[in-house]
PDB file of C-alpha atoms in Angstrom:
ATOM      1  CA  UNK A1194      51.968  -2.545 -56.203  1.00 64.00           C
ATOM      2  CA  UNK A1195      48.709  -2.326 -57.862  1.00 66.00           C
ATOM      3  CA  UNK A1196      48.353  -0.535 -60.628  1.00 85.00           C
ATOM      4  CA  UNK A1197      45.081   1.407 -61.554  1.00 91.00           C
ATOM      5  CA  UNK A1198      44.009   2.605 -65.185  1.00 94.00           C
ATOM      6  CA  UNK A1199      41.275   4.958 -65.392  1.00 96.00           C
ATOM      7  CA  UNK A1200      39.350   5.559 -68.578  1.00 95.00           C
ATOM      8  CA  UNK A1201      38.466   8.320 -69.660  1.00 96.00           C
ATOM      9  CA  UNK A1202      40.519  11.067 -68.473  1.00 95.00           C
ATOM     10  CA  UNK A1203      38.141  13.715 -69.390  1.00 97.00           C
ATOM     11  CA  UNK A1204      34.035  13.253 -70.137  1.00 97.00           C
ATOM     12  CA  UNK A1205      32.268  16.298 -71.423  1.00 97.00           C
ATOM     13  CA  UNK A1206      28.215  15.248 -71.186  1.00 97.00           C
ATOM     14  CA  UNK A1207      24.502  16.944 -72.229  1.00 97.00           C
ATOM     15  CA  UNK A1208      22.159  16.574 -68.996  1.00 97.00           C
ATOM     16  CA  UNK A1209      20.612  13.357 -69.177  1.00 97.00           C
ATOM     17  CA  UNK A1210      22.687  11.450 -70.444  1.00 97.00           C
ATOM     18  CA  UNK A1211      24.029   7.928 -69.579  1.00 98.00           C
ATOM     19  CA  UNK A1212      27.803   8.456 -68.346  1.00 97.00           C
ATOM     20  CA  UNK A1213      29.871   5.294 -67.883  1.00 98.00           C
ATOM     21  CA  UNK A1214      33.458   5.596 -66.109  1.00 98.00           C
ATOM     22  CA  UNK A1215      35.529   3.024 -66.242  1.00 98.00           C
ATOM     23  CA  UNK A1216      38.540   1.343 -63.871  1.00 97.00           C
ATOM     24  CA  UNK A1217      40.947  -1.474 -64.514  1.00 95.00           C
ATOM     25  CA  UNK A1218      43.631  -3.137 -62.162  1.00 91.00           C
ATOM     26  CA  UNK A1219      46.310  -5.374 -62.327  1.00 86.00           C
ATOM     27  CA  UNK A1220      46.540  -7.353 -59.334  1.00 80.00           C
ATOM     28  CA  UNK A1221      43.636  -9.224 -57.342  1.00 75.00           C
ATOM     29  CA  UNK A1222      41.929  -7.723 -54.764  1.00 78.00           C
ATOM     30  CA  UNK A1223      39.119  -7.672 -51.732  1.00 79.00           C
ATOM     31  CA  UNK A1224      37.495  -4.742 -52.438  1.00 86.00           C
ATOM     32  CA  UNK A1225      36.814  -1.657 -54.974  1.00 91.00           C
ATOM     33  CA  UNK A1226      36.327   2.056 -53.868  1.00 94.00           C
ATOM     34  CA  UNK A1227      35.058   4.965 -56.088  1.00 97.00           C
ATOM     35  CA  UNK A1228      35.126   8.299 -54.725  1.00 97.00           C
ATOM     36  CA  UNK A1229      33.638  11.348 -55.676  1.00 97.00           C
ATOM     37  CA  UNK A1230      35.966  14.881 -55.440  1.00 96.00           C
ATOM     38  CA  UNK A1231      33.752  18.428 -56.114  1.00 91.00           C
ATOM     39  CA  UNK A1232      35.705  21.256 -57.214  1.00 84.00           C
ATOM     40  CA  UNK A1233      35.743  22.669 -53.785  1.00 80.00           C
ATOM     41  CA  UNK A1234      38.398  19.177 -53.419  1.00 81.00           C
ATOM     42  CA  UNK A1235      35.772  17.471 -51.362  1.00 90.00           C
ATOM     43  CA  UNK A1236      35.781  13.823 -51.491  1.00 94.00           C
ATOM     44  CA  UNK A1237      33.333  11.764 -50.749  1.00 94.00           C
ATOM     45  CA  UNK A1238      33.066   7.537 -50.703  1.00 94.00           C
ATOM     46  CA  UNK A1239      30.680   6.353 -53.116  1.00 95.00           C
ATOM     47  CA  UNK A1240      30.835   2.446 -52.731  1.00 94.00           C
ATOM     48  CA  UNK A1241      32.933   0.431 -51.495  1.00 92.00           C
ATOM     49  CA  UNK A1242      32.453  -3.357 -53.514  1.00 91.00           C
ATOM     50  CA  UNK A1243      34.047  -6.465 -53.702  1.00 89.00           C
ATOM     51  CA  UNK A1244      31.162  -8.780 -56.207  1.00 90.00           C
ATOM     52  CA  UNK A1245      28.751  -8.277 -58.437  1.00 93.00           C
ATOM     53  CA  UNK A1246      27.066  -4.448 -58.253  1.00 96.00           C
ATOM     54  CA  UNK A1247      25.750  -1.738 -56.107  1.00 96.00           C
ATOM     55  CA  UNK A1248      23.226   0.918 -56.415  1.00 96.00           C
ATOM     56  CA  UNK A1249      22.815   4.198 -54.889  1.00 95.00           C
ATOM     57  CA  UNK A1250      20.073   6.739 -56.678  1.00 96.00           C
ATOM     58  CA  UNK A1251      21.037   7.356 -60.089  1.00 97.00           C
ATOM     59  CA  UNK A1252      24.673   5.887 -59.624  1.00 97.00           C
ATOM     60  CA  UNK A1253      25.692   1.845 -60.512  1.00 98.00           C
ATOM     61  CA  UNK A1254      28.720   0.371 -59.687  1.00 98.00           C
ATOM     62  CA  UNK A1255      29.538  -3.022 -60.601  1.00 97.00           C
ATOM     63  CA  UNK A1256      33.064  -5.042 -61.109  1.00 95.00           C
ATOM     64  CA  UNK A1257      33.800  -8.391 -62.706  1.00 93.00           C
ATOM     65  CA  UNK A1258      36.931  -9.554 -60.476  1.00 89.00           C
ATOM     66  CA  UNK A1259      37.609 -12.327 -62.859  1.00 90.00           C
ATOM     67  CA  UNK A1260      38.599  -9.266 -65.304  1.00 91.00           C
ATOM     68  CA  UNK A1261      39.681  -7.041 -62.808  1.00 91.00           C
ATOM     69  CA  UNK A1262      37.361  -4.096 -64.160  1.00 94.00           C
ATOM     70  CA  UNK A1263      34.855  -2.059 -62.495  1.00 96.00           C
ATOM     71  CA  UNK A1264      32.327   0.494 -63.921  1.00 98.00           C
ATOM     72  CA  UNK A1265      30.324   3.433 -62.619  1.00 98.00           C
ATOM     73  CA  UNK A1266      27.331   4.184 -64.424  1.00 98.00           C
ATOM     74  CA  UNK A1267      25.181   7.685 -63.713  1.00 98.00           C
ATOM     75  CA  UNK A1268      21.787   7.297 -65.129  1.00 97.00           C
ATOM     76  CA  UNK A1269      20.123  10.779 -66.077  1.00 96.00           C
ATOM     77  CA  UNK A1270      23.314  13.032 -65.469  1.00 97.00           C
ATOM     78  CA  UNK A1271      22.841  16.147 -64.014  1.00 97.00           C
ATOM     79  CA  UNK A1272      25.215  19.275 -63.811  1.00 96.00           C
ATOM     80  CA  UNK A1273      25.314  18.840 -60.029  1.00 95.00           C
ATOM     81  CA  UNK A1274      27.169  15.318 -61.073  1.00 96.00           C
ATOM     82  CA  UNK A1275      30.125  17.382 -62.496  1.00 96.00           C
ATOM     83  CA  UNK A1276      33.089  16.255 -60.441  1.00 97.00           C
ATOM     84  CA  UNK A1277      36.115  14.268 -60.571  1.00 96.00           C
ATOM     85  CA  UNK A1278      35.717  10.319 -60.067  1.00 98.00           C
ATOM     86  CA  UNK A1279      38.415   8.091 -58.530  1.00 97.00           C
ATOM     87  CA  UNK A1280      38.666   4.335 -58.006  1.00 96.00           C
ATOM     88  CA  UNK A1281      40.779   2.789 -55.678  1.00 93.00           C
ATOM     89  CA  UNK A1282      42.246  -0.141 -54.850  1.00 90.00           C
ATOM     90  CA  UNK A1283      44.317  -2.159 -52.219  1.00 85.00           C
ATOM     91  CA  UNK A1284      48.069  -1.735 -53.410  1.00 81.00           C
ATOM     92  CA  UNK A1285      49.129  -4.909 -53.729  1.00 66.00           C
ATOM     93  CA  UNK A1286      48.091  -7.546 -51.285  1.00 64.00           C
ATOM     94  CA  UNK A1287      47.961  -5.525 -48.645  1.00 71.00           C
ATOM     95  CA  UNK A1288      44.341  -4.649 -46.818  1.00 72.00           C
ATOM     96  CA  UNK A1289      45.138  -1.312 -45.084  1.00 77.00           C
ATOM     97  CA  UNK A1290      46.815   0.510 -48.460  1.00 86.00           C
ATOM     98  CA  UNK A1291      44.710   1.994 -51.165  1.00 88.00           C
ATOM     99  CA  UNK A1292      46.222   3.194 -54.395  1.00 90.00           C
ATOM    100  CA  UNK A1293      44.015   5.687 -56.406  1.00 93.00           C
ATOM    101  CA  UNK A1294      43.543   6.194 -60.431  1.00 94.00           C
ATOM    102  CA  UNK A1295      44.337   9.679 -61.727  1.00 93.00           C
ATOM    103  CA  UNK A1296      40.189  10.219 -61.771  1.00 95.00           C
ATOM    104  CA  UNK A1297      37.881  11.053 -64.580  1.00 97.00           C
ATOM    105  CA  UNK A1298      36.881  15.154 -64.867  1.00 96.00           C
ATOM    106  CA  UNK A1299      33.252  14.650 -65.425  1.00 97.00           C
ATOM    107  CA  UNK A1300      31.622  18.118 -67.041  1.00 97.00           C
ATOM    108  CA  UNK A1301      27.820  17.835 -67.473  1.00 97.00           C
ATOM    109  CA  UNK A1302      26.602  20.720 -69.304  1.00 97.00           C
ATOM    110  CA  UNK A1303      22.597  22.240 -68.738  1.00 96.00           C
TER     111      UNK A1303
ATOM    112  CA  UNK B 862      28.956  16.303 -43.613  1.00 84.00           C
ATOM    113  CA  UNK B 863      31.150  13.470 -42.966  1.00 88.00           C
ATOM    114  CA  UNK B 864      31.814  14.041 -39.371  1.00 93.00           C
ATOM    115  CA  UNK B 865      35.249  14.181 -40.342  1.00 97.00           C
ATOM    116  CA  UNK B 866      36.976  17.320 -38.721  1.00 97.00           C
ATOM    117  CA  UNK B 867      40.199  18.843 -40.081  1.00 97.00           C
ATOM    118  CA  UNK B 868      41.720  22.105 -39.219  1.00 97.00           C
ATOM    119  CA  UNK B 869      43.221  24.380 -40.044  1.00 97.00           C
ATOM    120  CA  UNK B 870      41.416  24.472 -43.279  1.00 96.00           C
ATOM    121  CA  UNK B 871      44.218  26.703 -45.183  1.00 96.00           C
ATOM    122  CA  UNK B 872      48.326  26.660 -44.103  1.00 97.00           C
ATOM    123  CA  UNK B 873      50.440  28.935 -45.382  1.00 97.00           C
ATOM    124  CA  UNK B 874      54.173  28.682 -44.136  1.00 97.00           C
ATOM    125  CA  UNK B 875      57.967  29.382 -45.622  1.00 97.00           C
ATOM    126  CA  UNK B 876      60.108  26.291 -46.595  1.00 97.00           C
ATOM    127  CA  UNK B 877      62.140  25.258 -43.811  1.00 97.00           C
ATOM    128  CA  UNK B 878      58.974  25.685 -41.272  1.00 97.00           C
ATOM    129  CA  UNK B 879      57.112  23.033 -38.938  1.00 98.00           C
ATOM    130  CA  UNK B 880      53.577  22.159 -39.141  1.00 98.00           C
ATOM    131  CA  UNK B 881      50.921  20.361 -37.422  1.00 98.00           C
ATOM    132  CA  UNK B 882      47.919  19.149 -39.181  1.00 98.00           C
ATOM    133  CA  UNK B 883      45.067  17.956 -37.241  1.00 98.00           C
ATOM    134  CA  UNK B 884      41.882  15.272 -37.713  1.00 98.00           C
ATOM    135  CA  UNK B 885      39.078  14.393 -35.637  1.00 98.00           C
ATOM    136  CA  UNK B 886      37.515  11.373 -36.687  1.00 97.00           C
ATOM    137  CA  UNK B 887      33.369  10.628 -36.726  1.00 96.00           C
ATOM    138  CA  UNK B 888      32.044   9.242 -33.659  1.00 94.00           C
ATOM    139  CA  UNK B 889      32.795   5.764 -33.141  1.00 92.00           C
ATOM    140  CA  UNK B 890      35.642   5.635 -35.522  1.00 94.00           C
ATOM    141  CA  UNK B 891      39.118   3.830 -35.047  1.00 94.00           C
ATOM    142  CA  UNK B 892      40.952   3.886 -37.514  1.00 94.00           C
ATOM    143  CA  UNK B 893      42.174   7.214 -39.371  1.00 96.00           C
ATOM    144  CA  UNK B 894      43.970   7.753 -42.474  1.00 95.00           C
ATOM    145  CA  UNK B 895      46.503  10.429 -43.922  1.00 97.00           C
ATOM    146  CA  UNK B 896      46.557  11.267 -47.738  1.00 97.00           C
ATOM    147  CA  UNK B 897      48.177  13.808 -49.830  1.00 97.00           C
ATOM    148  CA  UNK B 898      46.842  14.764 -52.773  1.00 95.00           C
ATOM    149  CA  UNK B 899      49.328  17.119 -55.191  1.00 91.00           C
ATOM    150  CA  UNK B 900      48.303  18.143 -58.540  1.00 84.00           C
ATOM    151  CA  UNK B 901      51.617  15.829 -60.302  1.00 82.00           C
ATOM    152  CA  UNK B 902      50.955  12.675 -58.104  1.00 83.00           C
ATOM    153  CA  UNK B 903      47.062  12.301 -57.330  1.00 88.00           C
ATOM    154  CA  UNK B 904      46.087  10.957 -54.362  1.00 93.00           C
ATOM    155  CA  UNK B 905      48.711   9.185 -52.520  1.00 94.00           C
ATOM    156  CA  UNK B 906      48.272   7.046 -48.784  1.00 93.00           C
ATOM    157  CA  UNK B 907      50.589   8.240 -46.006  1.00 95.00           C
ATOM    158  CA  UNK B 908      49.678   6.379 -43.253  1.00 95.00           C
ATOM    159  CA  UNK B 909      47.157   4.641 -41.287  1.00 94.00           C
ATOM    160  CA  UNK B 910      46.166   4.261 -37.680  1.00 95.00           C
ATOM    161  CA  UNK B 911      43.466   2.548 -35.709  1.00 93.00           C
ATOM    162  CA  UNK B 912      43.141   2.698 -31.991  1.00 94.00           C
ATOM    163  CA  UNK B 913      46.260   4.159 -31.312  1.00 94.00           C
ATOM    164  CA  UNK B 914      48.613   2.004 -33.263  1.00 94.00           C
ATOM    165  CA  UNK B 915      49.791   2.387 -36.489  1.00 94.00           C
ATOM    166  CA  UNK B 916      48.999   0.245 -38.806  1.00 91.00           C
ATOM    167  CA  UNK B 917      49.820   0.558 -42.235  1.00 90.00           C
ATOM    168  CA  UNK B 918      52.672   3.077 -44.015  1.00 91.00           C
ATOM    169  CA  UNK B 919      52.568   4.578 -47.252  1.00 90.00           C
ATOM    170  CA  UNK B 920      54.572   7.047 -49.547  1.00 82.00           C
ATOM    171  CA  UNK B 921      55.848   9.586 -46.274  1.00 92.00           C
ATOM    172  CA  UNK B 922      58.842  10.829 -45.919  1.00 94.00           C
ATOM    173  CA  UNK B 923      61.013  10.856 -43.152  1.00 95.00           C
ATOM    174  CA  UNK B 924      60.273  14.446 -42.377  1.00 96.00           C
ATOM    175  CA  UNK B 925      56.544  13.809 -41.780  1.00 97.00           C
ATOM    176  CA  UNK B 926      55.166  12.249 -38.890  1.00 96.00           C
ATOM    177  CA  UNK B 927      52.096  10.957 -36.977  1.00 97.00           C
ATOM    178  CA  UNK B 928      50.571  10.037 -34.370  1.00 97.00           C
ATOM    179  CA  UNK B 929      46.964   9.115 -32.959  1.00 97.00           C
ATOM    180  CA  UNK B 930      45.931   9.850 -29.480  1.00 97.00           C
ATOM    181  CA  UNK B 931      43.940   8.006 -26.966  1.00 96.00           C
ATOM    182  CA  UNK B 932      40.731  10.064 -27.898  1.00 95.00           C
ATOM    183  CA  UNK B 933      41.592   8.806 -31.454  1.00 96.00           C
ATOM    184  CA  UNK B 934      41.902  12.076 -32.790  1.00 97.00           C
ATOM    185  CA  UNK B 935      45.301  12.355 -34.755  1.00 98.00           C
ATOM    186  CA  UNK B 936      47.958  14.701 -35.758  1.00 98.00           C
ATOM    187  CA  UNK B 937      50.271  14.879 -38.924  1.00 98.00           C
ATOM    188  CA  UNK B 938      53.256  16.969 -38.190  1.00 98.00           C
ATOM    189  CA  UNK B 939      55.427  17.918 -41.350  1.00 98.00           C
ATOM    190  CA  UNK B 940      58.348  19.203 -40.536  1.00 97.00           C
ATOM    191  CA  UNK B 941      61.415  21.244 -42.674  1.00 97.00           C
ATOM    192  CA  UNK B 942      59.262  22.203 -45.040  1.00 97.00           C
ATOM    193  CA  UNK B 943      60.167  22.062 -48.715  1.00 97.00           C
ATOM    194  CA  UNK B 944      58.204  23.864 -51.899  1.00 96.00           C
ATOM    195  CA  UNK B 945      57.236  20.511 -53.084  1.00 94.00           C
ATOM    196  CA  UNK B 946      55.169  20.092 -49.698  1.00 96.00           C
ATOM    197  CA  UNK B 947      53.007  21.913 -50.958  1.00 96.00           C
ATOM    198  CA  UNK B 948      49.521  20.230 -51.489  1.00 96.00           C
ATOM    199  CA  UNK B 949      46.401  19.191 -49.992  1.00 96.00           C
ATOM    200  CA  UNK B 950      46.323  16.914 -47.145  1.00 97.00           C
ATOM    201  CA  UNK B 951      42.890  14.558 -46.313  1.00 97.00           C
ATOM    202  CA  UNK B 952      42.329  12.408 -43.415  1.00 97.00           C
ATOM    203  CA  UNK B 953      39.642   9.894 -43.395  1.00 96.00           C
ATOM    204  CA  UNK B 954      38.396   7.703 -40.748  1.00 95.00           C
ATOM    205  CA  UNK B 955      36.727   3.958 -41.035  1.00 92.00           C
ATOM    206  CA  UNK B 956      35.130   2.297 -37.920  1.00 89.00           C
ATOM    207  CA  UNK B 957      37.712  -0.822 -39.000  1.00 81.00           C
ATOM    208  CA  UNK B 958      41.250  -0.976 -40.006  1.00 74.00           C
ATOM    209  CA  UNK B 959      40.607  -2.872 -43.466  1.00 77.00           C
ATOM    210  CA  UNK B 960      39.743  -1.636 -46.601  1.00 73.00           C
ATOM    211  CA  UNK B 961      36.542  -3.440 -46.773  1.00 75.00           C
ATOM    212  CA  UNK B 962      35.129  -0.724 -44.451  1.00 82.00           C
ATOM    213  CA  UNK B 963      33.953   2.882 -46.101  1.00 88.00           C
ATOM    214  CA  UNK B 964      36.470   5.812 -45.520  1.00 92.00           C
ATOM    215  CA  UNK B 965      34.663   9.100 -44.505  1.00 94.00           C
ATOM    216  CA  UNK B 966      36.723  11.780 -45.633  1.00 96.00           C
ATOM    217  CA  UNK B 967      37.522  15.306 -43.926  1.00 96.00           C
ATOM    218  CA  UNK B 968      37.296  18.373 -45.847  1.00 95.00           C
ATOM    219  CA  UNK B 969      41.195  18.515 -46.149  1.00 96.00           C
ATOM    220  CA  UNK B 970      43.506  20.716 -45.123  1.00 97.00           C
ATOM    221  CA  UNK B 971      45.203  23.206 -47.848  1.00 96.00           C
ATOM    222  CA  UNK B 972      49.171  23.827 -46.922  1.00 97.00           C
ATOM    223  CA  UNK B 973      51.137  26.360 -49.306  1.00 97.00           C
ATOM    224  CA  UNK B 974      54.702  26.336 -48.704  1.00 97.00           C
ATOM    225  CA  UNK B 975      56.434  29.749 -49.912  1.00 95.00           C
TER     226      UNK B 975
END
């Protein structure tokens, strides 16, 4: 089983600000997924990576699998980024299983 | 939108009770997952499919079952319902089986158990 640490729980931001989330894991894996859940509870896949770092808009993801940490990064935070975050991971060697942190409740206030 | 189809969107049933959760998966997609989410355990994996065979198991109990059809769409059916059931249920579908492949999620389906 993999286990999955999420820090921090809970992020209170001002708009514009630089947010950084962070994941760590304890066993080795293939690939890295952060999801995004809205308060409505819809979740949506933000990247899926297995090196080095990914960019989408204002978002960054990046791991160091040597370390077995990952980051997301939102540049310029905007209230419309207040959700929960989640990383996932493969639970323990397998490649169909994902096992999810307990998220990050990200508040961006105007 | 995902593409992602779940319905119903809202359950509400008495413990005891049998229910039958349904996912359509985007166009093109094979394989479909099954995840609970409850507000003590996060989000857990149930089970996987792709192409008609399961694949993978999770955390489900032997009261819950699944299955995907041959026009991939797939059906969770949870049956003697207990209080505990009570949570919100996503399925998400990947055009591959692995993990290396994006999951598009449904919008989920809410089940209250009374």
């Amino acid at each position: 089983k993999n286990e999955v640490e999420q820090s921090p729980q809970n992020l209170t931001a001002q708009e514009g600000e630089f947010i950084t989330i962070n994941c760590s894991y304890s066993v080795g894996i293939s690939a890295l997924h952060w999801l995004q859940q809205h308060p409505g509870g819809g979740i949506v896949s933000l990247f899926m990576l297995s090196s080095g770092k990914k960019k989408h808009g204002r978002l960054i993801a990046t791991i160091n699998i040597q370390e077995k940490h990952s980051s997301l990064h939102i540049t310029a935070s905007h209230p419309r980024d207040s959700a929960v975050y989640i990383c996932a991971v493969p639970s323990g060697g397998s490649n169909y299983k994902l096992t999810f942190g307990k998220g990050t409740l990200l508040t961006v206030n105007p | 939108d995902s593409g992602v189809t779940q319905t119903p969107k809202h359950l509400i049933t008495a413990t005891g009770q049998r229910v039958t959760l349904r996912c359509s998966p985007r166009s093109g997609d094979l394989s479909v997952y099954w995840y609970q989410q409850s507000l003590d355990q996060g989000l857990q994996f149930l089970i996987q499919y792709y192409n008609g065979e399961e694949r993978a198991k999770g955390n489900i109990l032997e009261r819950f079952s699944a299955q995907q059809f041959p026009d991939l769409h797939s059906e969770l059916n949870l049956s003697s319902l207990e209080l505990g059931d009570s949570a919100l249920y996503f399925c998400a579908s990947s055009v591959g089986g692995r993990l290396q492949n994006i999951q598009y999620f449904g919008a989920g389906t809410r089940l209250s158990v009374l």
